[in-house]
Tab-separated table of C-alpha atoms and ligand atoms in Angstrom:
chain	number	residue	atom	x	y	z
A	1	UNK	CA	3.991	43.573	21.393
A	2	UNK	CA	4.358	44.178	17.662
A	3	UNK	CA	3.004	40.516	16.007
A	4	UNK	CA	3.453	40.491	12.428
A	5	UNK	CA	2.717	36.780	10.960
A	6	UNK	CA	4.247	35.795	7.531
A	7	UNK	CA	5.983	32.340	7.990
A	8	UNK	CA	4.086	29.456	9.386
A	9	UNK	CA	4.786	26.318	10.229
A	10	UNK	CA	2.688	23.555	10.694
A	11	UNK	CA	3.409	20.352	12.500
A	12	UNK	CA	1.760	17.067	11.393
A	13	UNK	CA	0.322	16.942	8.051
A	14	UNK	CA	-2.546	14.524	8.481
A	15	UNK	CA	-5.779	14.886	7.150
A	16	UNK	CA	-6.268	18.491	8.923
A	17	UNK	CA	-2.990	19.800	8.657
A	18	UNK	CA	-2.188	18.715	5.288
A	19	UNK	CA	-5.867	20.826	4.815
A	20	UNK	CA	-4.461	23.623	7.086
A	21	UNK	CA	-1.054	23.723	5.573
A	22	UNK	CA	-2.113	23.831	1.635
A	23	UNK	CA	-4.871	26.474	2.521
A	24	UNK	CA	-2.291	28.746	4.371
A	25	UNK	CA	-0.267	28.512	1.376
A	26	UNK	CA	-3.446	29.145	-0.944
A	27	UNK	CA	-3.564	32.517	0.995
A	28	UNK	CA	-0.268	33.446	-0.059
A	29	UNK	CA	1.456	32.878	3.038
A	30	UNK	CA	5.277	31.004	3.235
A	31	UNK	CA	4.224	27.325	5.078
A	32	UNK	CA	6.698	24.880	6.209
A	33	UNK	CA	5.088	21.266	7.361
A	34	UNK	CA	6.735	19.158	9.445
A	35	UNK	CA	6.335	15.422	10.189
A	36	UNK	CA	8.006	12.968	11.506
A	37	UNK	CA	9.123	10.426	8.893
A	38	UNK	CA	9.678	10.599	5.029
A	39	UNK	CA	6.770	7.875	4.614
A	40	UNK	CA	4.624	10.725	6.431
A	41	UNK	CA	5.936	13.819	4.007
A	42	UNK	CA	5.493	11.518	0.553
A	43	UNK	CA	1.406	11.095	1.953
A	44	UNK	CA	1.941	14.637	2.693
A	45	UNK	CA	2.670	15.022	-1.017
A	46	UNK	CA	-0.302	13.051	-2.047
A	47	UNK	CA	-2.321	14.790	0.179
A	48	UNK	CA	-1.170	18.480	-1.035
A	49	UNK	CA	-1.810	16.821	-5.019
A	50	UNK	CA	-5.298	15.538	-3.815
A	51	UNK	CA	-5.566	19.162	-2.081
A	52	UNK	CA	-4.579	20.859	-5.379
A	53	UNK	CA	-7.619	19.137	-7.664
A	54	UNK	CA	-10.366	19.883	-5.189
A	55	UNK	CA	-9.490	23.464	-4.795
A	56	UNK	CA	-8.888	23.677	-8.657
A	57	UNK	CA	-12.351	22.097	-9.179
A	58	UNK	CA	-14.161	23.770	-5.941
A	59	UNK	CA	-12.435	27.039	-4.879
A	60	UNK	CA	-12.803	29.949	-6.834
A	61	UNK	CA	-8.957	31.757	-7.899
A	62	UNK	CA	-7.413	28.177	-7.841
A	63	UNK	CA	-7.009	28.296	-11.828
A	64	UNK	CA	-3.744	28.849	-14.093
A	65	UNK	CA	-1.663	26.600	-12.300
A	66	UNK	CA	-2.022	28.267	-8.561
A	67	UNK	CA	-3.443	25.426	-7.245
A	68	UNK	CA	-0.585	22.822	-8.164
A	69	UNK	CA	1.823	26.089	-7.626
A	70	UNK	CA	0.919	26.175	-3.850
A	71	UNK	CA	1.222	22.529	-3.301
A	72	UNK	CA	4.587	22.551	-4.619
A	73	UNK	CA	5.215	25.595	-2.998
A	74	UNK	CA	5.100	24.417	0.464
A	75	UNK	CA	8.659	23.327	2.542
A	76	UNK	CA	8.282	20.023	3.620
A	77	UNK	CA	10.853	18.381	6.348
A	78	UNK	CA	11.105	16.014	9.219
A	79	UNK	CA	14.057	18.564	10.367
A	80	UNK	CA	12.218	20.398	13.653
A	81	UNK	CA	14.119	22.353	14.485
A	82	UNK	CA	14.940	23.854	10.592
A	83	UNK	CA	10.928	23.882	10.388
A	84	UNK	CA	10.093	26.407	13.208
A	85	UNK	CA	13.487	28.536	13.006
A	86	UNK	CA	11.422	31.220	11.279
A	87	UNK	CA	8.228	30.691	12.212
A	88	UNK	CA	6.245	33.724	12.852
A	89	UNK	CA	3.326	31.273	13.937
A	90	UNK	CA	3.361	27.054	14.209
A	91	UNK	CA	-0.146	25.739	14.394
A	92	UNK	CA	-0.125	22.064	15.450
A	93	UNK	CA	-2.297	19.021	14.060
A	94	UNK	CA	-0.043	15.905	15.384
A	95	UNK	CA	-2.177	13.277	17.499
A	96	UNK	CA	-4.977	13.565	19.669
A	97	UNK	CA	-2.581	12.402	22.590
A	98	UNK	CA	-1.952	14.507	25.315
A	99	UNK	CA	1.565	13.051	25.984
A	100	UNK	CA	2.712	13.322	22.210
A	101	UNK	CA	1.578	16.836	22.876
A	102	UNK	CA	2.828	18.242	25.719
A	103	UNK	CA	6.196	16.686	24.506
A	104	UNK	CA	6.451	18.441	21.421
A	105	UNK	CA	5.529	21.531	22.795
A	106	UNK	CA	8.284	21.092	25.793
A	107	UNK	CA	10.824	20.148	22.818
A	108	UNK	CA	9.316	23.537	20.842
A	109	UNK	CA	9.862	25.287	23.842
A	110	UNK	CA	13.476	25.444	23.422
A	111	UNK	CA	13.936	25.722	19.733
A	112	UNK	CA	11.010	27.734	18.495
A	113	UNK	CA	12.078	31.653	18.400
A	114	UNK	CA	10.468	33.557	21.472
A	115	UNK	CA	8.326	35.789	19.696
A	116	UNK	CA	6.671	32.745	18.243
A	117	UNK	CA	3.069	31.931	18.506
A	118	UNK	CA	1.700	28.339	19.469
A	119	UNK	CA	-1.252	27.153	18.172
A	120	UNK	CA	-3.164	23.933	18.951
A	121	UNK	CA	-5.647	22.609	16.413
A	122	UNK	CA	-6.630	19.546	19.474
A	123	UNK	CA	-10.137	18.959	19.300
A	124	UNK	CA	-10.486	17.475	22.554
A	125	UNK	CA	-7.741	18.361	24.736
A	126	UNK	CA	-8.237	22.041	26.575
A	127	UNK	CA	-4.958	24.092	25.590
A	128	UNK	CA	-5.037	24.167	29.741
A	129	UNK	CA	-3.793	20.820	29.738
A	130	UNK	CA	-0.826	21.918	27.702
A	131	UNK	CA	0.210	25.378	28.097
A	132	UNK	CA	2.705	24.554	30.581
A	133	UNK	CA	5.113	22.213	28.269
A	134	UNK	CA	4.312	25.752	26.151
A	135	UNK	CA	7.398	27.690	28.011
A	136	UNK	CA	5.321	31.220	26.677
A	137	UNK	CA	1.752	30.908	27.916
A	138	UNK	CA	1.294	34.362	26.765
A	139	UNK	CA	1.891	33.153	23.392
A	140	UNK	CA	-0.021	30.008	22.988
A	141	UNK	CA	-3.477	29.181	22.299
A	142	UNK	CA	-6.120	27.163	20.054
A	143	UNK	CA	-6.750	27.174	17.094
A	144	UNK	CA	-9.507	24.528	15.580
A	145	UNK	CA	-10.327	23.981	12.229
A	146	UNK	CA	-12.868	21.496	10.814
A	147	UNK	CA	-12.312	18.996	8.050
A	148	UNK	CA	-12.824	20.042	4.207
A	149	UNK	CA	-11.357	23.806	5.920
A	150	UNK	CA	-12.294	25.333	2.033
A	151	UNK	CA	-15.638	24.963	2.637
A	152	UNK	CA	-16.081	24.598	5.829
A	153	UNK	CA	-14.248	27.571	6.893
A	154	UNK	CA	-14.864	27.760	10.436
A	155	UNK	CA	-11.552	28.716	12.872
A	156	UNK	CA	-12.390	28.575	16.693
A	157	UNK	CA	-10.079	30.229	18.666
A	158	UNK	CA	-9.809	29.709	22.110
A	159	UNK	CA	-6.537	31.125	24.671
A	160	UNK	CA	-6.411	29.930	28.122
A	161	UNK	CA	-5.949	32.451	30.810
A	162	UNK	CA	-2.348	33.180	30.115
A	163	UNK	CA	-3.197	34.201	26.853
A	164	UNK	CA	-2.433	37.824	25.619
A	165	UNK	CA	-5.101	39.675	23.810
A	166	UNK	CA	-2.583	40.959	21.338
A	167	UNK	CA	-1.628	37.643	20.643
A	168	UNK	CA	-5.976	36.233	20.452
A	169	UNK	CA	-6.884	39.340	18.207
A	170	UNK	CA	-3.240	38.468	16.085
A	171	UNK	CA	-4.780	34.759	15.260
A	172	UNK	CA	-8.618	35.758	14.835
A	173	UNK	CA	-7.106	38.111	12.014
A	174	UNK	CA	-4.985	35.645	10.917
A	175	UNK	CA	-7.877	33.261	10.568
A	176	UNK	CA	-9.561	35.410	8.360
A	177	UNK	CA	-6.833	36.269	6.381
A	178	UNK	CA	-6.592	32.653	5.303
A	179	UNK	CA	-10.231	32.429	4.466
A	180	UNK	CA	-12.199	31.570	8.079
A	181	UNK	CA	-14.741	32.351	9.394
A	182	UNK	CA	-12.952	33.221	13.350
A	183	UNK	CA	-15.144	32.063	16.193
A	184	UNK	CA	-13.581	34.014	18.952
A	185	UNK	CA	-14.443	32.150	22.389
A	186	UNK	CA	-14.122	33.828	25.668
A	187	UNK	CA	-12.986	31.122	27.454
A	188	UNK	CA	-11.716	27.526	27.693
A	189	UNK	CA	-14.820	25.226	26.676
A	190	UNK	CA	-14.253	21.268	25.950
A	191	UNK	CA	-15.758	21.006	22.355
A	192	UNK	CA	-15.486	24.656	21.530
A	193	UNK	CA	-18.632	25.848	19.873
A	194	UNK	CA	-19.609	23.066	17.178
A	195	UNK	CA	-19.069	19.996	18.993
A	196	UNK	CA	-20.880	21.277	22.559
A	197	UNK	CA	-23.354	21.453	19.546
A	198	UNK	CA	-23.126	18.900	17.528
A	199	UNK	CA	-22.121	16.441	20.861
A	200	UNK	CA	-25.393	16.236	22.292
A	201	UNK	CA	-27.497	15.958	19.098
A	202	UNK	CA	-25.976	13.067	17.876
A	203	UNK	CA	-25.666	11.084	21.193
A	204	UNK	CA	-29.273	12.205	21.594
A	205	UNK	CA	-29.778	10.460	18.628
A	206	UNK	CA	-28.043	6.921	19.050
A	207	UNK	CA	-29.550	6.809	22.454
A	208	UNK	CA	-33.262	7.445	21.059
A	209	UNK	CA	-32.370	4.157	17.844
A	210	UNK	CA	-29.745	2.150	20.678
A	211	UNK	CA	-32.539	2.107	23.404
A	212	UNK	CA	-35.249	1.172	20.982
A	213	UNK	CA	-37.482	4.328	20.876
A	214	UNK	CA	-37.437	4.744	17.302
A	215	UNK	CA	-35.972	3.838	14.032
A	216	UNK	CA	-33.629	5.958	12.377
A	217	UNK	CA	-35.080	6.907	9.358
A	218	UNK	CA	-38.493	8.361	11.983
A	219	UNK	CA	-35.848	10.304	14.049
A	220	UNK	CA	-34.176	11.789	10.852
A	221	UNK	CA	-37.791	12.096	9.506
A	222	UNK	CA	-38.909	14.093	12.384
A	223	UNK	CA	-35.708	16.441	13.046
A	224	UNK	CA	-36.055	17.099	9.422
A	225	UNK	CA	-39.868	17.752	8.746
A	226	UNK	CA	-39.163	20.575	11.458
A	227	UNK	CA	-36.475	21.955	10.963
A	228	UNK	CA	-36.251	21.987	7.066
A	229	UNK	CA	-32.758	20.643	7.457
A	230	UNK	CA	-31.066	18.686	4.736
A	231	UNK	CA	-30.410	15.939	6.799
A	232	UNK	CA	-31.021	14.227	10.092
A	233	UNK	CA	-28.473	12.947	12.994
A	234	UNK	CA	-28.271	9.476	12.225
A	235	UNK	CA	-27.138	10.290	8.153
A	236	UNK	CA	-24.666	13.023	9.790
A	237	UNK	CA	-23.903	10.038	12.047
A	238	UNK	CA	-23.548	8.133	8.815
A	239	UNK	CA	-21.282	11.050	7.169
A	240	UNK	CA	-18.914	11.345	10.599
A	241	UNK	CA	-18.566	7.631	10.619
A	242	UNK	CA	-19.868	5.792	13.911
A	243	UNK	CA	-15.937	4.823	15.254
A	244	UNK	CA	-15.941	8.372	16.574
A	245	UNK	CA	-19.582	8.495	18.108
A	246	UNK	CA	-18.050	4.989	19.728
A	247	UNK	CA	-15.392	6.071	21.151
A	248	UNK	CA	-16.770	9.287	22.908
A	249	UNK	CA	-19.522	7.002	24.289
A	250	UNK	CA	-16.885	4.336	24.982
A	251	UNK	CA	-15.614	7.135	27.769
A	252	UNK	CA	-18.844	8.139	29.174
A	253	UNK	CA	-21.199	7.259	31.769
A	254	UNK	CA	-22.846	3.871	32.085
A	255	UNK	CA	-25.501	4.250	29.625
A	256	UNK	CA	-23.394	5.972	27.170
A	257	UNK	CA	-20.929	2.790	27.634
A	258	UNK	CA	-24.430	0.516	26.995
A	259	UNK	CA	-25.163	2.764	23.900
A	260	UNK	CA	-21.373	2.073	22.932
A	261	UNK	CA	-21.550	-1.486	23.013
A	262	UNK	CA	-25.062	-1.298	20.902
A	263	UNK	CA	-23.277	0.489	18.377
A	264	UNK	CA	-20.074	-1.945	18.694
A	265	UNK	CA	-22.276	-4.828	18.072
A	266	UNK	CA	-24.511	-3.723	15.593
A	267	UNK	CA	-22.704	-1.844	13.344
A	268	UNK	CA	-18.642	-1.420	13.953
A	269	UNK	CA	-17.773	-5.254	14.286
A	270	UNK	CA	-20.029	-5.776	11.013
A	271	UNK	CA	-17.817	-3.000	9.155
A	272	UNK	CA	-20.960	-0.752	9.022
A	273	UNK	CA	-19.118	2.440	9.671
A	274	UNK	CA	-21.592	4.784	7.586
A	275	UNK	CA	-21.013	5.940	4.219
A	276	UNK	CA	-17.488	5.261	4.071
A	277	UNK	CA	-17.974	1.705	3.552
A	278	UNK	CA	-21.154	1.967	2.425
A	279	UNK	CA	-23.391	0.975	5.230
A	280	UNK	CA	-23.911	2.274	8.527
A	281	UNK	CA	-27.369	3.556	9.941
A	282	UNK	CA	-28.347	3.266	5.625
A	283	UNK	CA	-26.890	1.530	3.496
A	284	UNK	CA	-25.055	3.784	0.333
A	285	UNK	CA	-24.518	2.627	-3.479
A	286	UNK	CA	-21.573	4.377	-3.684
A	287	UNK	CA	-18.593	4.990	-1.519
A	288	UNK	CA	-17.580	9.000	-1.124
A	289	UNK	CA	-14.147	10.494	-1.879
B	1	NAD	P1	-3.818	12.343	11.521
B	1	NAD	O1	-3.587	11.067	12.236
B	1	NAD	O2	-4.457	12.325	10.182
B	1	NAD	O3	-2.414	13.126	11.357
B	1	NAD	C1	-1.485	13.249	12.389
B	1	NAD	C2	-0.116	13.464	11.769
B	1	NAD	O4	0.804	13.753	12.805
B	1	NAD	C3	0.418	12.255	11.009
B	1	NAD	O5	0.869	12.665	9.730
B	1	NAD	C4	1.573	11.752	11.889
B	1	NAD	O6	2.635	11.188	11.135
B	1	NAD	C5	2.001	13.028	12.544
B	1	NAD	N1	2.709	12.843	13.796
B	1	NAD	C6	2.699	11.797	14.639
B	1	NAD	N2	3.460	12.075	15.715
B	1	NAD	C7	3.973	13.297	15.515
B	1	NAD	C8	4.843	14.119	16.246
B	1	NAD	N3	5.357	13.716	17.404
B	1	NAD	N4	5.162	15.315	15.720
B	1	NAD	C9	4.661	15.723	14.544
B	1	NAD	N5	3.807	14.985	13.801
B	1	NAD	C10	3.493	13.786	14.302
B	1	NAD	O7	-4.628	13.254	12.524
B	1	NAD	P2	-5.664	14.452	12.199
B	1	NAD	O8	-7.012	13.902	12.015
B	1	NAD	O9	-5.064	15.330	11.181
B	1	NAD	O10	-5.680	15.177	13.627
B	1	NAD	C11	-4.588	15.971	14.034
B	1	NAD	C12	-5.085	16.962	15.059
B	1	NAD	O11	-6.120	17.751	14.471
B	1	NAD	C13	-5.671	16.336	16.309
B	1	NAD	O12	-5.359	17.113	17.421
B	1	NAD	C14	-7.188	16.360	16.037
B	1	NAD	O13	-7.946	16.451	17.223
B	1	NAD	C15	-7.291	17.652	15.253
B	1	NAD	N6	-8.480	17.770	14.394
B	1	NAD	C16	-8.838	16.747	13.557
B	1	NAD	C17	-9.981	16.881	12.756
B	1	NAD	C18	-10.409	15.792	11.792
B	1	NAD	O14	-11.561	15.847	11.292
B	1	NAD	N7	-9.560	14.812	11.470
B	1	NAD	C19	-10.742	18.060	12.820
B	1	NAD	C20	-10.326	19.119	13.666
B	1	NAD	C21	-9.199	18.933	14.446
């Protein structure tokens, strides 16, 4: 199998694949993003604008116009089956639903050329659950980037068993094409790399401050005294924002449900997400972009 990949689609074009659609472009590839409404493509706009003065201010090459070039260069519809007609690859970032999923990729099925590649950018969902709405498991696989992709420019990649090599080693190179860093995993692992990680740590974390062991600024204190680390779990708690900390605990055992409700009560239902709104395990003078 010859896989040469020059046009790429993306579907949804949210905050990561508005991020994976405007860097593709930046790498001089032809991107098409798809969503599903015209409210959707005008934030999509914004986004790519928004996109264009971080890269121009942050990314080195993004000067002499490129940066608002590529925004403008990328085809935006809510056509489907016009935005994967050519598409050499279409790397998906719609909701973390597995229904909304594995019914776009049944629809894709059908319309999407056969020599196309399927990517899923799902953080949660195994591409196991969804490789059979896929109609080419040879061809279909994940793909995971993490937000702010221009800096950090990690790519996991991840097939399932159906997946063929030739099609793995295609998307590892084209990760690094675009700029990534690919973390080629050998086989299907909820959370990847990073969050089987990062999962633990911060739960670790929350449970130490929820069941009353210690204070946060003494775990952060100790973690970093160690470790030399910028920063400890509960201010990267702080930076993630605790919604998604609850609603991974929300899902878990007993405790982790007790630990969910701590954080419900203390902090969520008193709008103390973290830094985003300016208080959460600290409190923050000013709110970040
Ligand atoms: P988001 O809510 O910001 O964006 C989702 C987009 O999909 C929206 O623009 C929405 O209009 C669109 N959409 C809704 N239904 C659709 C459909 N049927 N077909 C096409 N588009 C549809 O979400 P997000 O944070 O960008 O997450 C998207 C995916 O990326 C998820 O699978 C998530 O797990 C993954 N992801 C997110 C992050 C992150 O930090 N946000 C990081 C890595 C991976």
């Amino acid at each position: 199998m010859t896989i040469n990949i020059r046009k790429v689609t993306v579907l949804g074009t949210g905050v990561l694949g508005s991020q994976i659609a405007y860097q593709t472009a930046f790498s001089g590839f032809d991107v098409t993003a798809y969503d599903i409404t015209e409210d959707a493509l005008a934030a999509a706009r914004d986004r790519f604008t928004g996109l264009a003065t971080i890269y121009r201010d942050e990314v080195p090459g993004a000067h002499d116009g490129k940066a608002e070039n590529v925004a403008a260069a990328i085809t935006l519809t809510t056509n489907i089956g016009a935005a994967v007609r050519e598409a050499d690859l279409v790397i998906e970032a719609i909701p973390e639903v597995l229904s909304i999923k594995q019914h776009t990729y049944e629809l894709l099925s059908t319309i999407a050329p056969e020599r196309t590649i399927f990517a899923t950018n799902s953080s949660t969902l195994l591409p196991s659950a969804i490789v059979g709405f896929t109609g080419r498991p040879d061809k279909f696989l994940a793909l995971h980037f993490a937000n702010e992709i221009w800096k950090r420019n990690i790519a996991e990649v991840m097939g399932t068993t159906h997946t063929a090599p030739e099609v793995f080693r295609a998307v590892v190179d084209f990760a690094a094409t675009i700029g990534m860093v690919p973390v080629e995993i050998h086989k299907e692992k909820a959370g990847y790399i990073l969050n089987s990680l990062l999962g633990p740590f911060l739960v670790g974390a929350i449970e130490l401050v929820g069941d009353g062991y210690a204070d946060a600024a003494t775990v952060d204190a100790t973690w970093k005294i160690v470790t030399d680390m910028p920063a400890g779990p509960c201010q990267m708690l702080d930076i993630v924002g605790l919604n998604t900390p609850y609603n991974i605990l929300a899902n878990g055992t007993d405790h982790q449900q007790q630990l969910a409700k701590w954080l419900k009560d203390n902090y969520i239902d008193q709008g103390k997400l973290g830094v985003a709104t300016g208080e959460g395990f600290y409190r923050y003078d000013t709110s970040p972009r």
